[in-house]
PDB file of C-alpha atoms in Angstrom:
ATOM      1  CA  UNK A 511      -9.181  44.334  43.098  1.00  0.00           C
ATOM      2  CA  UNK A 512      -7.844  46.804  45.656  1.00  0.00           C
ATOM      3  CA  UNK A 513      -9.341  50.006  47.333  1.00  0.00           C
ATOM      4  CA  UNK A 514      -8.429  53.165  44.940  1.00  0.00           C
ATOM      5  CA  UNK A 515      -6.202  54.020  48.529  1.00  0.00           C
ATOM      6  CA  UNK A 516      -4.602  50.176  48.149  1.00  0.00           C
ATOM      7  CA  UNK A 517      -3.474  50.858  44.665  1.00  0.00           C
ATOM      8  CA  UNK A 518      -2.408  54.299  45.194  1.00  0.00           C
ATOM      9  CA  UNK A 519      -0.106  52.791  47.869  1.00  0.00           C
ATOM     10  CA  UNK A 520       0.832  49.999  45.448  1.00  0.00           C
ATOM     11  CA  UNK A 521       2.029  52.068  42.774  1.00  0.00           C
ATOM     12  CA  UNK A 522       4.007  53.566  45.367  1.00  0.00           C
ATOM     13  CA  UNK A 523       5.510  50.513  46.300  1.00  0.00           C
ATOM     14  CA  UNK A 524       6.301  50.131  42.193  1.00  0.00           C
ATOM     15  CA  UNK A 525       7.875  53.230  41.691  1.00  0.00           C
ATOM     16  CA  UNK A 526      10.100  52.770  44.809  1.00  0.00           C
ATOM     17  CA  UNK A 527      11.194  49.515  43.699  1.00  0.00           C
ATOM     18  CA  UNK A 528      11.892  51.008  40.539  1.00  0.00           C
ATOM     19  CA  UNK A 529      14.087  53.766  41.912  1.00  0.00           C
ATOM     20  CA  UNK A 530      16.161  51.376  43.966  1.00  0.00           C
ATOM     21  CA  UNK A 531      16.716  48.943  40.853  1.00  0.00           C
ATOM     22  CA  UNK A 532      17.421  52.226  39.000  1.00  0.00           C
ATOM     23  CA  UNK A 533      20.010  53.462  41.939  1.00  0.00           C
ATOM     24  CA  UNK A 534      22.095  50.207  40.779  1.00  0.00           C
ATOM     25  CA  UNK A 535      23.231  51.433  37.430  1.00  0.00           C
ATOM     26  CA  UNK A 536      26.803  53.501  36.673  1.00  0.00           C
ATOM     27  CA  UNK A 537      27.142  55.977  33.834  1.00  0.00           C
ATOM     28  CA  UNK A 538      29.097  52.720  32.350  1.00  0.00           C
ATOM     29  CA  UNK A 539      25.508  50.902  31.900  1.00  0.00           C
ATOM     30  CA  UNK A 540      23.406  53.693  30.110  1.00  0.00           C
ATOM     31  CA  UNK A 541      24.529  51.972  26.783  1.00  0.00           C
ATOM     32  CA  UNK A 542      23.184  48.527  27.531  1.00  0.00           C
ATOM     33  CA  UNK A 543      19.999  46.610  25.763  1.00  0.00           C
ATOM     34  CA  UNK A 544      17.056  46.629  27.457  1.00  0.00           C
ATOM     35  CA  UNK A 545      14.430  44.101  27.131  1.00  0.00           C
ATOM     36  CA  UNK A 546      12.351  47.068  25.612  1.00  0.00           C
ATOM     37  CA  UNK A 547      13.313  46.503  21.519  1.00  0.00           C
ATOM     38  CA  UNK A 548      15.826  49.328  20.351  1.00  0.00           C
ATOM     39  CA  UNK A 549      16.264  50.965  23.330  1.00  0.00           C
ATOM     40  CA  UNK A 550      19.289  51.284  25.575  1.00  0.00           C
ATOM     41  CA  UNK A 551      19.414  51.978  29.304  1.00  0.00           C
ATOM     42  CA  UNK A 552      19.625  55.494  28.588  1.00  0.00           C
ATOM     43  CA  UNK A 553      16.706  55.599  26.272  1.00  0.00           C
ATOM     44  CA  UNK A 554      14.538  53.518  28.967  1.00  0.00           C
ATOM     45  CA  UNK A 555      15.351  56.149  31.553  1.00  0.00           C
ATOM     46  CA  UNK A 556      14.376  58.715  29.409  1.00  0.00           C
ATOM     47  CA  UNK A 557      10.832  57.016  28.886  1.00  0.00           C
ATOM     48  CA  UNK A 558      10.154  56.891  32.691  1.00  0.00           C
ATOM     49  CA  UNK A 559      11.099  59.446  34.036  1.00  0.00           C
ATOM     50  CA  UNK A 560       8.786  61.360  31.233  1.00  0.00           C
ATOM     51  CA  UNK A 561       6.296  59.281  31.863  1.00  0.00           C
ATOM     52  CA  UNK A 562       6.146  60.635  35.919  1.00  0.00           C
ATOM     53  CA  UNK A 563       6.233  63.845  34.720  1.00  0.00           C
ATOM     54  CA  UNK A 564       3.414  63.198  32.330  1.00  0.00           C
ATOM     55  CA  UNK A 565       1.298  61.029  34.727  1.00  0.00           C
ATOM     56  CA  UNK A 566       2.004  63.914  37.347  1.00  0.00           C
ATOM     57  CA  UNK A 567       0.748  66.697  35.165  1.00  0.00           C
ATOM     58  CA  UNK A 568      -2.316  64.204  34.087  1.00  0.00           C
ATOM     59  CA  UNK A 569      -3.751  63.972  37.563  1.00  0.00           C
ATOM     60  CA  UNK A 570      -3.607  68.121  37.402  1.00  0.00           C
ATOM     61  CA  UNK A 571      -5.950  67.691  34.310  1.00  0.00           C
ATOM     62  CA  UNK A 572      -3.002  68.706  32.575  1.00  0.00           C
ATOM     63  CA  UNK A 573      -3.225  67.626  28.774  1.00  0.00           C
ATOM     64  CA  UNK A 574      -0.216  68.989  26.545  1.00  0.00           C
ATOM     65  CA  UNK A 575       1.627  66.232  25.434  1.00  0.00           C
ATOM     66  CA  UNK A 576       4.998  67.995  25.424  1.00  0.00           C
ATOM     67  CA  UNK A 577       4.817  67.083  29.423  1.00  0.00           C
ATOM     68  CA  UNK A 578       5.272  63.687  27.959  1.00  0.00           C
ATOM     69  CA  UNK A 579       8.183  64.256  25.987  1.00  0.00           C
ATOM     70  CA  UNK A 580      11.120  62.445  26.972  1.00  0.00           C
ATOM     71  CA  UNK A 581      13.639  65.747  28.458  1.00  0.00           C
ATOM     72  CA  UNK A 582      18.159  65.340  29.313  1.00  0.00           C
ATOM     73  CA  UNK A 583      18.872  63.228  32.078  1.00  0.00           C
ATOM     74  CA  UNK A 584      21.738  65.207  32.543  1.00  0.00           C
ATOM     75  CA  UNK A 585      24.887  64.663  34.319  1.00  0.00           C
ATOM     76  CA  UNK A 586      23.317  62.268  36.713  1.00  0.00           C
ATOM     77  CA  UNK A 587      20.852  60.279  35.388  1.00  0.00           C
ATOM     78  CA  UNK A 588      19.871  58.606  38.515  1.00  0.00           C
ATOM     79  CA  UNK A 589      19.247  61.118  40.036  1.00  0.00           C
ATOM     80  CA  UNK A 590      17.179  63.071  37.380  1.00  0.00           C
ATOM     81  CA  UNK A 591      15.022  60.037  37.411  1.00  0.00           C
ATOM     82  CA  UNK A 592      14.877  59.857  41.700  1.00  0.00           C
ATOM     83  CA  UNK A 593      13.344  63.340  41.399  1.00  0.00           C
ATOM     84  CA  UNK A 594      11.077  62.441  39.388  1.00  0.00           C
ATOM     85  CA  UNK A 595      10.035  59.503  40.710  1.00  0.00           C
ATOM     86  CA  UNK A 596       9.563  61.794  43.665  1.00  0.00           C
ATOM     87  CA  UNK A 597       7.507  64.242  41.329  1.00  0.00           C
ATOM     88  CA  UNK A 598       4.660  61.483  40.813  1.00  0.00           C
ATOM     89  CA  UNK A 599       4.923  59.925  44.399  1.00  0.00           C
ATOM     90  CA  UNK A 600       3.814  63.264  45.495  1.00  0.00           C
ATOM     91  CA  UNK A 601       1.108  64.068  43.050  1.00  0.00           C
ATOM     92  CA  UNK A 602      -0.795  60.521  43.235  1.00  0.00           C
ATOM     93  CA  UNK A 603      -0.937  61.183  47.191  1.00  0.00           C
ATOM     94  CA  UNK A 604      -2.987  63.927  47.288  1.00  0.00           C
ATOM     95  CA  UNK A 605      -6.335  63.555  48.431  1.00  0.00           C
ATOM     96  CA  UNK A 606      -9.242  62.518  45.583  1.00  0.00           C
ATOM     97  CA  UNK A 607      -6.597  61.440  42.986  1.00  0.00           C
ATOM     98  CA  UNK A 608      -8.141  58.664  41.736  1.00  0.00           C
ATOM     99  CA  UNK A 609     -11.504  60.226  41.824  1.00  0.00           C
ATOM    100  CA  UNK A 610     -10.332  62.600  39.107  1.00  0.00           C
ATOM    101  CA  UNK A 611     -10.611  62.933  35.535  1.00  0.00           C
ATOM    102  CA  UNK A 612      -6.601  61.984  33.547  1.00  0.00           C
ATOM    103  CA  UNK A 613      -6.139  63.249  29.673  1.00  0.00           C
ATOM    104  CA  UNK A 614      -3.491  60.414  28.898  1.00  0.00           C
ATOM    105  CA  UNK A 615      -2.856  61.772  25.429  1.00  0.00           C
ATOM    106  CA  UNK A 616      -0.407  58.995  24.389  1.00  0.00           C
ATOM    107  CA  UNK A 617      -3.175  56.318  25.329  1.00  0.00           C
ATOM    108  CA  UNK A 618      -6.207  55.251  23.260  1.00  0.00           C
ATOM    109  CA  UNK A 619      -8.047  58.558  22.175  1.00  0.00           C
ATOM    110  CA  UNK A 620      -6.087  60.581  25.057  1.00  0.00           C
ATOM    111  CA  UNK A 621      -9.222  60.287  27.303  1.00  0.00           C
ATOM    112  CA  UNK A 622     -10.016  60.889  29.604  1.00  0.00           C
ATOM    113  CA  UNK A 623      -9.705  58.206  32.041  1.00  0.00           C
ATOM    114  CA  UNK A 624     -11.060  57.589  35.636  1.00  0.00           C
ATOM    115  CA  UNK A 625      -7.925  58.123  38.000  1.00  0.00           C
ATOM    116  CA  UNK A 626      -8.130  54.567  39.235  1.00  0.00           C
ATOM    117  CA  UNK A 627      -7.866  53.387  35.878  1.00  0.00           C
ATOM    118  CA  UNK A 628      -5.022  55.807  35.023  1.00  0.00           C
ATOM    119  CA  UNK A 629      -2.979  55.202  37.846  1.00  0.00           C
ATOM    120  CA  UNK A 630      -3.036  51.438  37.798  1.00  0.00           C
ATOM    121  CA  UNK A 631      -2.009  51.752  34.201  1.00  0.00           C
ATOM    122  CA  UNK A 632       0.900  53.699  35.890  1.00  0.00           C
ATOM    123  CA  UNK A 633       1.197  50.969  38.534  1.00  0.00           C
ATOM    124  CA  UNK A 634       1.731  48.041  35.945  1.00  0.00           C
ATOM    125  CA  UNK A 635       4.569  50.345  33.951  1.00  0.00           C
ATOM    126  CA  UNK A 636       6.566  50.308  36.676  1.00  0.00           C
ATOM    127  CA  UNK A 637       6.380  47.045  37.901  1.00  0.00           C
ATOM    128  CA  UNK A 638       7.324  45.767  34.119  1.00  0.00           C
ATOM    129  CA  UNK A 639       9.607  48.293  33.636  1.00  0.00           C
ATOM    130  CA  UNK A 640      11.481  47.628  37.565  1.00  0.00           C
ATOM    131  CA  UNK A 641      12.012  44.235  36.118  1.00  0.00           C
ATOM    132  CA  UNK A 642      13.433  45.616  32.621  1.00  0.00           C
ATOM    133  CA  UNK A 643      16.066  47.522  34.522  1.00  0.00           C
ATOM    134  CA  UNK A 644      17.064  44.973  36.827  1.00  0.00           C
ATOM    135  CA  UNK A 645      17.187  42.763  34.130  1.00  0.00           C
ATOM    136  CA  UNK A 646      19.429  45.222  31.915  1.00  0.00           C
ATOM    137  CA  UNK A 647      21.461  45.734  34.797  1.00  0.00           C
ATOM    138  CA  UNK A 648      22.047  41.704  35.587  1.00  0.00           C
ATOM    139  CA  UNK A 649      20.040  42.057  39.026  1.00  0.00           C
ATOM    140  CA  UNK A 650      16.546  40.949  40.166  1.00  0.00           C
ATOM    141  CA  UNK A 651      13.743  43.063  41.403  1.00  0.00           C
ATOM    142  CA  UNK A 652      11.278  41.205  44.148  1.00  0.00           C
ATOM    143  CA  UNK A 653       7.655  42.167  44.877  1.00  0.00           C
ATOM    144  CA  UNK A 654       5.293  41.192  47.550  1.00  0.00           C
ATOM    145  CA  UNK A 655       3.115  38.450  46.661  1.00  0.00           C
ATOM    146  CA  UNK A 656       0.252  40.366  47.112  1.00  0.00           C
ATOM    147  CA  UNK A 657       1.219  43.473  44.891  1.00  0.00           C
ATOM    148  CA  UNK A 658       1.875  40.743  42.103  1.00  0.00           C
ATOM    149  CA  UNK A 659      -1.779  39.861  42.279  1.00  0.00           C
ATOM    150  CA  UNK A 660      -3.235  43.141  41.897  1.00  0.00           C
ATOM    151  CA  UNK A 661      -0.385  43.359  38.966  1.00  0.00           C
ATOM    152  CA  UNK A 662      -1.698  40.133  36.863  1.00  0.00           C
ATOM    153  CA  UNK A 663      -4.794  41.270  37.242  1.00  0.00           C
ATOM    154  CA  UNK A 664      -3.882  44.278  35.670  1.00  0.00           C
ATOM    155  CA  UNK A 665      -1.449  42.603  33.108  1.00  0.00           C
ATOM    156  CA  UNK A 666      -4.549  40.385  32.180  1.00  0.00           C
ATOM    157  CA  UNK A 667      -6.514  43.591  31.571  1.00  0.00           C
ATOM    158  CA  UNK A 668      -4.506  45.250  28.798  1.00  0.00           C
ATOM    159  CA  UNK A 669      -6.222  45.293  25.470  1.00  0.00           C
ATOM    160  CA  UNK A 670      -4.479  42.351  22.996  1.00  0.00           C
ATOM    161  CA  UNK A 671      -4.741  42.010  19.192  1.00  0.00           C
ATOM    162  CA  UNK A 672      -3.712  44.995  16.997  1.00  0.00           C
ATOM    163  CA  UNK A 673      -3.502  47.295  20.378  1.00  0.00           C
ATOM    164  CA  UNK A 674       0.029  45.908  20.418  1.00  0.00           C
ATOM    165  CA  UNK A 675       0.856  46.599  17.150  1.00  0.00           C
ATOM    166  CA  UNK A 676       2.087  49.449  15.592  1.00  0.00           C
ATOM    167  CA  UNK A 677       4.272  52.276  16.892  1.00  0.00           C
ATOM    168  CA  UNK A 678       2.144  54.148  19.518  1.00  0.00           C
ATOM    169  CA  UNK A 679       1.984  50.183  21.497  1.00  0.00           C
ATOM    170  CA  UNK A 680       2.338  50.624  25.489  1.00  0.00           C
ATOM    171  CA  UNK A 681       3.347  46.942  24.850  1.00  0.00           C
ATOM    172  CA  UNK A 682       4.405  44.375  22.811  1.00  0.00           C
ATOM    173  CA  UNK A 683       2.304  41.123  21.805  1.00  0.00           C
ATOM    174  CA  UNK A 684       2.303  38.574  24.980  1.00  0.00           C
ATOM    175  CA  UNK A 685       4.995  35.674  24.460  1.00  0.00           C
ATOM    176  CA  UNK A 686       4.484  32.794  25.706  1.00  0.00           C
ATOM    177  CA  UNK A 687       6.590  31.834  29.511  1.00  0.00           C
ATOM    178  CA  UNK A 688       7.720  28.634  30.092  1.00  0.00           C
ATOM    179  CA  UNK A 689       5.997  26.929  32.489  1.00  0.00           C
ATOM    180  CA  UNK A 690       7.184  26.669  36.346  1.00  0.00           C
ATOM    181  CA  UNK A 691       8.327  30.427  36.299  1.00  0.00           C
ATOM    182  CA  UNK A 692       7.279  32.656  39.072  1.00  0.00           C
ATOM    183  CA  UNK A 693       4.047  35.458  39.077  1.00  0.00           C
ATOM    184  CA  UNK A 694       6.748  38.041  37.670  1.00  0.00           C
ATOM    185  CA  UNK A 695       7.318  35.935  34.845  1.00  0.00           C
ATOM    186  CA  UNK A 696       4.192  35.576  33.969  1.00  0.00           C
ATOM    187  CA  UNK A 697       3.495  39.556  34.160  1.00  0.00           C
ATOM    188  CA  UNK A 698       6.017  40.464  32.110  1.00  0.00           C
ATOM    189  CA  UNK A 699       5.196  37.640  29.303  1.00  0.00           C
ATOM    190  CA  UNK A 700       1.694  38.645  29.340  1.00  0.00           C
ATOM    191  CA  UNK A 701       3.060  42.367  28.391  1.00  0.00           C
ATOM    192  CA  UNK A 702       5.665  41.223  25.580  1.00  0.00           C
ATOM    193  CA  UNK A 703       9.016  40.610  27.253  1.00  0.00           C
ATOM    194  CA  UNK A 704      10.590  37.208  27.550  1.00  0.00           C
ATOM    195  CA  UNK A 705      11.216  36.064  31.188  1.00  0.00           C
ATOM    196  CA  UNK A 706      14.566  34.713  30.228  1.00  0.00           C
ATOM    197  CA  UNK A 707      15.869  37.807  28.119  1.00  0.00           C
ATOM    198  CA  UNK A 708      19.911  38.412  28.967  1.00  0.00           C
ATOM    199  CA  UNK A 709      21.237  41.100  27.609  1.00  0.00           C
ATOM    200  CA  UNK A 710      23.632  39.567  24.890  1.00  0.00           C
ATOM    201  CA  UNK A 711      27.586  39.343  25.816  1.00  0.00           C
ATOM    202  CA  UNK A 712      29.689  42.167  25.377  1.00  0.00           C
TER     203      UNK A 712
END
């Protein structure tokens, strides 16, 4: 596993990737399925970009979970969800991050959690979650081969069984990826979402 500064850096590289697959979409795609069940593009935005905001405010020792609530995206979307992006970027670099203490009150029992652990739970929702937009949006998302490590053996870490059950799930039950697909594929299977999802004709 990397350093706690490696995987600080990492989930920078995630969130940036995110952003730029995010910077792809129009006001015309906020209506499309996502590979995340009953949500649209719009409703997947909303999740994110209130999940910076509540990571950000968790790494304060921040524990009220209306900082997790989803909030408008407004006019522009995209760039509501840049600034936040921006918002957690800048909070997971200061100095000691993952040294402290995260109340994660939509996780588990709400902690709190060691801020390694925390923010590589951050790090794998945005590497799954790159790939859900780029998939929404018809596009691909590419990773270093080396941040895909880190990211299966993160994927490999989540809790199975009844964890992904129910309506408080980070993620739904791992399918099962045909074989030949690529380290991505894998991630996302391992964390629910089929590697060949398409969002259905219009």
């Amino acid at each position: 596993m990397p350093t706690n500064k490696d995987l600080v850096a990492l989930d920078a590289e995630a969130v940036r990737a995110s952003v730029d697959v995010v910077a792809r979409a129009t006001a015309g795609d906020l209506a499309r399925p996502t590979p995340c069940a009953g949500w649209t593009l719009r409703d997947l935005l909303g999740h994110m970009t209130a999940q910076h905001h509540g990571f950000a405010a968790a790494s304060r020792g921040e524990k009220d979970i209306a900082l997790w609530r989803p909030r408008p995206l407004g006019d522009d979307p995209v760039a509501t969800y840049r600034e936040a992006a921006r918002h957690v970027l800048e909070a997971f670099a200061v100095d000691g991050v993952t040294e402290r203490a995260f109340p994660l009150p939509e996780i588990r029992d709400g902690g709190p959690f060691p801020g390694a652990q925390a923010v590589s739970f951050h790090f794998i929702d945005y590497v799954v979650h790159s790939w859900d937009v780029a998939r929404t949006l018809g596009h691909t998302v590419t990773f270093d081969p080396g941040l895909l490590g880190v990211a299966l053996a993160v994927a490999r870490g989540v809790p199975a069984g009844e964890a992904r059950r129910g309506p408080r799930a980070a993620f739904a039950p791992a399918v099962t990826a045909a074989g030949g697909g690529s380290r991505l594929d894998e991630i996302v299977a391992i964390l629910g979402r089929s590697p060949s999802w398409r969002p259905a004709p219009a």
